[in-house]
Short mmCIF file of C-alpha atoms and ligand atoms in Angstrom, two decimals:
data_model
loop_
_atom_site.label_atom_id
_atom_site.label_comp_id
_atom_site.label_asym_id
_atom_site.label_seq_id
_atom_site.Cartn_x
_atom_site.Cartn_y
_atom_site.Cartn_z
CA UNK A 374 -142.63 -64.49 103.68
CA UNK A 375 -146.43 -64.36 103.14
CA UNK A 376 -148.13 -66.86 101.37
CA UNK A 377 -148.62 -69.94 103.16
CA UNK A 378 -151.11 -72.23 102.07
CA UNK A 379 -152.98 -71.91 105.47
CA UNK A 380 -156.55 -69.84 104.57
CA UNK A 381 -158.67 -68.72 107.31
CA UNK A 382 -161.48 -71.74 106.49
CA UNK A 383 -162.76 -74.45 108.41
CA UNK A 384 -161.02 -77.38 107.07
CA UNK A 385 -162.57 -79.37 104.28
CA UNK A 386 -162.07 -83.13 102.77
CA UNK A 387 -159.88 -82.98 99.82
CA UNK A 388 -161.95 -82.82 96.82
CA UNK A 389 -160.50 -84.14 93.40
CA UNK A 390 -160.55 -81.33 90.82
CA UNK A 391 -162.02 -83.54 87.59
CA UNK A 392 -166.16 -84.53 88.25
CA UNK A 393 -168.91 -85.99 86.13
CA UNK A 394 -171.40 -83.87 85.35
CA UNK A 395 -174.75 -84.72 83.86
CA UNK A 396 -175.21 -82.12 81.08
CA UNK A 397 -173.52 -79.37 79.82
CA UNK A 398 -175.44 -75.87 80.17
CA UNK A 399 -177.07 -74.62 77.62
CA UNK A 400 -174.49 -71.94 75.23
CA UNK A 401 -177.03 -69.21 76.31
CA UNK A 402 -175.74 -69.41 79.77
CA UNK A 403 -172.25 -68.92 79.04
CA UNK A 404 -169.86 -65.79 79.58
CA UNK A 405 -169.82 -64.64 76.24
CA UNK A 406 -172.97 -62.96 74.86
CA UNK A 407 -173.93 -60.21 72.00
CA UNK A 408 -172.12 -61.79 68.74
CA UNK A 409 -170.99 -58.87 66.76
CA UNK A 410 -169.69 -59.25 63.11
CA UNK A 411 -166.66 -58.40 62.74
CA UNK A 412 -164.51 -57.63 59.16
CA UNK A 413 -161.85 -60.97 60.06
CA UNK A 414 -163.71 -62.97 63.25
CA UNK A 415 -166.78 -62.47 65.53
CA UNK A 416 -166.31 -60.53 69.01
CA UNK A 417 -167.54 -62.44 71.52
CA UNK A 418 -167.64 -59.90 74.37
CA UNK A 419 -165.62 -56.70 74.89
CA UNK A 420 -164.30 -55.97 78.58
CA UNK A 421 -162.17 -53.39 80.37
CA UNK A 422 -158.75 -54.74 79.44
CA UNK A 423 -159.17 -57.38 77.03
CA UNK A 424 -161.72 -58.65 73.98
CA UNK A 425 -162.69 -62.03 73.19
CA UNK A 426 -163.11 -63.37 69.77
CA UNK A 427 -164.43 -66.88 68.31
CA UNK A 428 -161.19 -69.08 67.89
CA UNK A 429 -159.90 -70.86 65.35
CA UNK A 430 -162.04 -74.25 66.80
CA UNK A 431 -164.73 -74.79 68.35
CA UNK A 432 -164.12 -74.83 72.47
CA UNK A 433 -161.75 -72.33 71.56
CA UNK A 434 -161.39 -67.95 72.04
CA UNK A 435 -159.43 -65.42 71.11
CA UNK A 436 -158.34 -63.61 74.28
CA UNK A 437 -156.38 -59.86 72.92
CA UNK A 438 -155.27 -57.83 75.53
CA UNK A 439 -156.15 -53.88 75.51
CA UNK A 440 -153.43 -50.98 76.40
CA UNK A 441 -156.46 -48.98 77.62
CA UNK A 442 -156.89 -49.12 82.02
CA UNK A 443 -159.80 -48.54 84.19
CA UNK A 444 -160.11 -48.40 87.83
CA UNK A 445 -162.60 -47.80 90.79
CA UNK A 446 -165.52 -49.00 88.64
CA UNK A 447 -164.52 -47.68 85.53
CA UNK A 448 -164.80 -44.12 86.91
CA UNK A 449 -161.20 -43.39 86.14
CA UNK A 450 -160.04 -44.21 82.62
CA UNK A 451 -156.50 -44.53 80.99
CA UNK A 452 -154.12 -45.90 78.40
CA UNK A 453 -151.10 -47.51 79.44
CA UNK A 454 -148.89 -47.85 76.35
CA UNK A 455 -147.77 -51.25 75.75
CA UNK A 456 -149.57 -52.91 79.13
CA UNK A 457 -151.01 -55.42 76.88
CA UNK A 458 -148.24 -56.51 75.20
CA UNK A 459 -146.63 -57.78 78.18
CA UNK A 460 -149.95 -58.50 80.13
CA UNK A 461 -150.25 -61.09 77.08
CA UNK A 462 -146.73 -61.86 78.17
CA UNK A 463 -146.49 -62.52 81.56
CA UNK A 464 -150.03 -63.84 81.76
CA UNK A 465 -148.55 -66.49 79.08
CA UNK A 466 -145.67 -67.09 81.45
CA UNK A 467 -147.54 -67.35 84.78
CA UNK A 468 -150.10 -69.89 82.89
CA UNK A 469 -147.34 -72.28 81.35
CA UNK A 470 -145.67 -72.00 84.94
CA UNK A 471 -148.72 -72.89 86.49
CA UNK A 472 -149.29 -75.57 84.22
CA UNK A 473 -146.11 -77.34 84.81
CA UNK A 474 -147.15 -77.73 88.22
CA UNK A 475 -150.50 -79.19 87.81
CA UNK A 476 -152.47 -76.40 87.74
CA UNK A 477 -155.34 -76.35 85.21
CA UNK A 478 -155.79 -73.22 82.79
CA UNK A 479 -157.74 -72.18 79.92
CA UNK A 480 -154.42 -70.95 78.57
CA UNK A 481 -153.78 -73.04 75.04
CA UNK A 482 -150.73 -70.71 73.57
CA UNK A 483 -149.38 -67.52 72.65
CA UNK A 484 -150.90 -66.27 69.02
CA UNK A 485 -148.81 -63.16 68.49
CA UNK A 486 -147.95 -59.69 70.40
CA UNK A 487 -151.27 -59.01 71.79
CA UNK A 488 -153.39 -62.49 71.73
CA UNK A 489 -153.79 -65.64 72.84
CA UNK A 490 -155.20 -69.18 72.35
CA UNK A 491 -157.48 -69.98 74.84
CA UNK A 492 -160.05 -72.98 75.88
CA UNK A 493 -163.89 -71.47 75.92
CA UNK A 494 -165.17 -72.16 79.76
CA UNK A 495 -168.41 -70.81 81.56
CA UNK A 496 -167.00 -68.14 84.26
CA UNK A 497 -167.96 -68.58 86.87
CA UNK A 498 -169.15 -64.88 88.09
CA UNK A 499 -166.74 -64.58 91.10
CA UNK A 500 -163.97 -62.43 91.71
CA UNK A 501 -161.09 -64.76 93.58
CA UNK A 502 -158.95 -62.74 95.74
CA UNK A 503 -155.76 -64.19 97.67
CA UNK A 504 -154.22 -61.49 100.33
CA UNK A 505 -150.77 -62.17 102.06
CA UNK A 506 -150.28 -58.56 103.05
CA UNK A 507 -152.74 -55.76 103.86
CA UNK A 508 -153.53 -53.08 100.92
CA UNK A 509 -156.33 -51.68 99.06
CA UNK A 510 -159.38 -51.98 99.78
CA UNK A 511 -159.03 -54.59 102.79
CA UNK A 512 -157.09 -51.36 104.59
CA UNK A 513 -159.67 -49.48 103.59
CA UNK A 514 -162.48 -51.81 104.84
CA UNK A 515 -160.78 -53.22 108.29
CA UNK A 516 -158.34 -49.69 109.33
CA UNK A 517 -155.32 -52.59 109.00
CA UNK A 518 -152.03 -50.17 107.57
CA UNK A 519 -150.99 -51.18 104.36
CA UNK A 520 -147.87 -52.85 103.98
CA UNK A 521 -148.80 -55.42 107.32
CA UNK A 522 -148.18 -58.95 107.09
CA UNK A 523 -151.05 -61.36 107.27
CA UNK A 524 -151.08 -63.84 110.04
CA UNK A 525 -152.47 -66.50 107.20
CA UNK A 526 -153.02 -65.60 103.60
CA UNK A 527 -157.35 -64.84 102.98
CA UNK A 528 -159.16 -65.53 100.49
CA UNK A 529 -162.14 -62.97 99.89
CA UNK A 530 -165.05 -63.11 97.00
CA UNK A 531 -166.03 -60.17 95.37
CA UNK A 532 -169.36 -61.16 93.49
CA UNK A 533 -168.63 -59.75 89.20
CA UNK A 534 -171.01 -57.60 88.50
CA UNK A 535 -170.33 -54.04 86.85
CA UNK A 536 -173.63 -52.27 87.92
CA UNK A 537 -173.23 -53.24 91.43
CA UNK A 538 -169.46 -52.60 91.97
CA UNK A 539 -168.37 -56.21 92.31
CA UNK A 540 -169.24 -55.98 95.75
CA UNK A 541 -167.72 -58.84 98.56
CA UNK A 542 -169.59 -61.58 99.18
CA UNK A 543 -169.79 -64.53 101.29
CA UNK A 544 -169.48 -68.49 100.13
CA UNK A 545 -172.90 -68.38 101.69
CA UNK A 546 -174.14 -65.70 99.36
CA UNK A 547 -172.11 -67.56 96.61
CA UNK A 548 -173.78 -71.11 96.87
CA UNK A 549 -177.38 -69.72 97.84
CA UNK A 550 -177.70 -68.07 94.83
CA UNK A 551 -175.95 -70.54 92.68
CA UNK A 552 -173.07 -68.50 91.74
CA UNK A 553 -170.92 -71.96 92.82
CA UNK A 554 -171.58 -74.93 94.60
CA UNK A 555 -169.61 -76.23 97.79
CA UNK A 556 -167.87 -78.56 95.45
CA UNK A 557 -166.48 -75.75 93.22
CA UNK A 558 -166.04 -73.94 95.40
CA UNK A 559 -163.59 -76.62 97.35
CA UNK A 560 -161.76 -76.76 94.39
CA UNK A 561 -161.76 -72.92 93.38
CA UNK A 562 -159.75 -72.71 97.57
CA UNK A 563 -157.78 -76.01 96.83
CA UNK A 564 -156.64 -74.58 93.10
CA UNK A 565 -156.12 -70.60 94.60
CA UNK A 566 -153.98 -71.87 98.08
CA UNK A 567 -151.79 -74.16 95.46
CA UNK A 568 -151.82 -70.87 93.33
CA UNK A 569 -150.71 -68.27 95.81
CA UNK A 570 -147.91 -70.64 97.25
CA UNK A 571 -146.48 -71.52 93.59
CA UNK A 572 -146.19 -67.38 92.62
CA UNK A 573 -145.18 -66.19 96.12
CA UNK A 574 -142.21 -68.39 95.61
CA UNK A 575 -141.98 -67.46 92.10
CA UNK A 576 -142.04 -63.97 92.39
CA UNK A 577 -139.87 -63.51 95.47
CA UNK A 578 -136.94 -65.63 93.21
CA UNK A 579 -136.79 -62.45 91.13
CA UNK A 580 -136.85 -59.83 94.28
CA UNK A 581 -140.95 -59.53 93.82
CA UNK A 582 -142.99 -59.68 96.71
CA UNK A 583 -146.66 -60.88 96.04
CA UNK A 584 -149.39 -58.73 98.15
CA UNK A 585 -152.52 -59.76 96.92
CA UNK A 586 -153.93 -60.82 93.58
CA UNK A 587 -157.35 -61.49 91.71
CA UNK A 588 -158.39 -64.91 90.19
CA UNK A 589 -161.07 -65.89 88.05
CA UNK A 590 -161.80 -69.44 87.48
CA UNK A 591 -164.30 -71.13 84.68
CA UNK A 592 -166.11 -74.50 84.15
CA UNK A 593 -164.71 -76.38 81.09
CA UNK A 594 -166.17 -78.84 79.75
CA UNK A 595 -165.04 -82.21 78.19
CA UNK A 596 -167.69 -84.02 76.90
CA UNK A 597 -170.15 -84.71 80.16
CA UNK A 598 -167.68 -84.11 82.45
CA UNK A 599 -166.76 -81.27 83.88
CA UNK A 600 -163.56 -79.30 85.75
CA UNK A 601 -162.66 -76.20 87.35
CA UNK A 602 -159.66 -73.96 85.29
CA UNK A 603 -158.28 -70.91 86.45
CA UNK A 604 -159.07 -68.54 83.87
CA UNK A 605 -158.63 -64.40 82.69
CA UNK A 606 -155.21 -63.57 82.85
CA UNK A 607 -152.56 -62.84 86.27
CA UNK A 608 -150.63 -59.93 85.13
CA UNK A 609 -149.71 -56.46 87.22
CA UNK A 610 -153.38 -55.43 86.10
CA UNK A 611 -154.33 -57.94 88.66
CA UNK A 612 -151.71 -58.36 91.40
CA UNK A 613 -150.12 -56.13 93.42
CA UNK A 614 -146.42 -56.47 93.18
CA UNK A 615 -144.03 -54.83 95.18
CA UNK A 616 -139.91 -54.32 95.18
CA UNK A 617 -139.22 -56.83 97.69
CA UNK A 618 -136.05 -54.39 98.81
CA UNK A 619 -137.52 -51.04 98.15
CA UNK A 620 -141.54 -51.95 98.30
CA UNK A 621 -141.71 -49.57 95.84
CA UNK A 622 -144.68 -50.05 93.75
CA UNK A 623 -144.50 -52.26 90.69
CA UNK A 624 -148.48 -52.91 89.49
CA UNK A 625 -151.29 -50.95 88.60
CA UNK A 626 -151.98 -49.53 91.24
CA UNK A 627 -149.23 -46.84 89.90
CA UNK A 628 -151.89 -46.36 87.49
CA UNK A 629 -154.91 -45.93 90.22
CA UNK A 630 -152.94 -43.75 92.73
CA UNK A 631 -151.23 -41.56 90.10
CA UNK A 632 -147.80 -42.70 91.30
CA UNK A 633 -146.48 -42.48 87.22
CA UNK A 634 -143.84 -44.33 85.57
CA UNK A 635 -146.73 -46.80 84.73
CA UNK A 636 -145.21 -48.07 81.93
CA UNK A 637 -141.76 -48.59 83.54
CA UNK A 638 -143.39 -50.75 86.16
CA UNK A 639 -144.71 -53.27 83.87
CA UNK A 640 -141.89 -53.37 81.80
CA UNK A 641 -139.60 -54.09 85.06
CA UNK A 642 -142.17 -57.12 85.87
CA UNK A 643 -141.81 -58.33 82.41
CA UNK A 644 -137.82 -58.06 82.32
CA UNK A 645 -137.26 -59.84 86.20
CA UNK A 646 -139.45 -62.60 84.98
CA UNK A 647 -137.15 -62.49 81.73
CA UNK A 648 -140.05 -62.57 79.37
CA UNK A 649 -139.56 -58.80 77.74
CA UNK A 650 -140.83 -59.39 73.77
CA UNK A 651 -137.18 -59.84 71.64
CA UNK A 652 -138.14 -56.26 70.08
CA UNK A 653 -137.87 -54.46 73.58
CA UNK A 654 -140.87 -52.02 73.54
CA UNK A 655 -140.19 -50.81 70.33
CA UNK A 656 -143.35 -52.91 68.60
CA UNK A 657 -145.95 -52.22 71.38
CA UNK A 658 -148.02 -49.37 69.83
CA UNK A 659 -149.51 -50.43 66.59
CA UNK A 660 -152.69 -53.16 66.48
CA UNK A 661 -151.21 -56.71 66.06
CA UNK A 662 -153.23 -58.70 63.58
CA UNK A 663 -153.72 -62.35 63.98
CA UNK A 664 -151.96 -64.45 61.48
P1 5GP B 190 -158.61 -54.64 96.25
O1 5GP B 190 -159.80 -55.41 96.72
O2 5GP B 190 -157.64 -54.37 97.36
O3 5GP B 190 -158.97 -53.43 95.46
O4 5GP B 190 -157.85 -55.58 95.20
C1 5GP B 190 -157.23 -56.78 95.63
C2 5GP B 190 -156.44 -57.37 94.48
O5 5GP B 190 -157.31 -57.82 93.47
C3 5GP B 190 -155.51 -56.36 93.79
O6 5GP B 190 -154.32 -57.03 93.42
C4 5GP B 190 -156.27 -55.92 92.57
O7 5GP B 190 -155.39 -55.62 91.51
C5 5GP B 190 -157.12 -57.14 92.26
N1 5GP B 190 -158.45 -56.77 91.78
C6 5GP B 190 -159.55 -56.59 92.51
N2 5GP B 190 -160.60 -56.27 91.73
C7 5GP B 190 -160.14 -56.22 90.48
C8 5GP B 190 -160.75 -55.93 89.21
O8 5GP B 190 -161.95 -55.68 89.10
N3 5GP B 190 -159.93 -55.96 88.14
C9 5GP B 190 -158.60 -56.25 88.24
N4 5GP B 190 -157.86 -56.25 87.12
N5 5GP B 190 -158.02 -56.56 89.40
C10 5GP B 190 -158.76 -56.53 90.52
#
């Protein structure tokens, strides 16, 4: 099985993930921009998938998940009924599970059907993403069939930014432009390896095997110091999951290739992790409201 923590990187000293920082940035500076009024709470910041609103407390966000889908840039847009229902699901499951192990997350709790709870933290502007097996675009980029193994799982960065595609970039384009120091940067690697190896595992207990996925991480601050959180959400919008029998197709990329039964797929993630909402999918259409 894929997925070992080896990563094609020139070894590094262990760095510890909590460091002292001098200040905090200014709010400016921060992920969420353009406060819009809204009738209940402010929106913070509207993407592709999800919305952010102000939480409850300060340091904290409102993170509701979105039915509707894009892919390739946007270019191709979509509703998948009930995706965000159990993205807010199995994102909620994947976080606590990560969090029993150690692993830091923004994730504070589960709100209702389509929202949670989650710490505020600067994002930093860098797509994460872990390959154990070839597909999507690294087939596309290196002529490597999908479906082959990986001698060691990668790690790639794809710079965030809309306008320009999110195009791949190098940790030397990521540090020289101050996207990320080395030191985050050790710990983004150290944090994603610990990552991969945890939900390989995970997913393979429930016949799930884990091709490649997409992290973001952020910068939260505790008073002056600072450490690195894995952040956004891990859900089928962002990993590709396959039938570990069948490799049949169980992510969005049924969505981006036209392969249908969309909904089906995610519901099939979200019922092998045993984390399908008590209601089934009866509740998924109408807008949840937060209590
Ligand atoms: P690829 O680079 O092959 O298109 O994507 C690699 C992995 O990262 C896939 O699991 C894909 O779902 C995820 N990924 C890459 N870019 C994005 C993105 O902009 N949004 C989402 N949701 N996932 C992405």
């Amino acid at each position: 099985m894929a997925g070992g923590s080896g990563a094609c990187y020139t070894p590094r000293v262990a760095a510890p993930v909590r460091r002292r920082r001098a200040r905090r940035p200014a709010r400016g500076r921060r992920l969420v921009v353009k406060g819009t009024v809204m009738a209940r709470r402010r929106q913070l910041y509207e993407g592709k998938a999800k919305i952010l609103f102000e939480g409850p407390e300060p340091g904290t966000l409102v993170q509701y998940f979105k039915d509707d889908a894009t892919a390739f840039n946007a270019q191709k847009k979509g509703v998948i009924t009930g995706k965000g229902v159990l993205n807010n699901r199995i994102s909620e499951y994947l976080m606590v599970r990560l969090g029993e192990i150690g692993i830091p997350t923004h994730f504070v709790r589960r709100l209702n059907m389509r929202e949670q709870l989650i710490r505020e933290v600067e994002i930093i502007p860098l797509e994460v993403v872990v390959r154990n097996i070839a597909a999507g675009s690294l087939s596309q980029r290196l002529g490597i069939p999908e479906g082959t193994r990986l001698p060691r799982s990668i790690i790639e960065y794809n710079y965030k930014n809309d306008a320009l595609g999110d195009p791949l970039v190098s940790e030397e384009h990521v540090t020289c432009f101050g996207w990320a120091n080395t030191q985050d940067l050790d710990d983004v690697v150290a944090l994603t390896l610990r990552i991969n190896d945890f939900l390989t595992g995970l997913f393979l207990g429930v016949g799930i095997t884990l091709v490649d996925f997409k992290l973001e991480f952020g910068r939260l601050w505790e008073n002056e110091e600072m450490r690195i959180v894995l952040a956004d959400e891990i859900s089928p919008d962002n990993c590709r999951l396959w039938d570990s029998k069948t490799n049949e197709k169980m992510d969005k990329d049924r969505f981006r290739r036209d392969l249908g039964k969309v909904e089906e797929a995610y519901q099939e993630v979200a019922k092998r992790l045993g984390i399908l909402p008590e209601a089934g999918t009866r509740d998924m259409k109408g807008p949840e409201i937060m209590q």
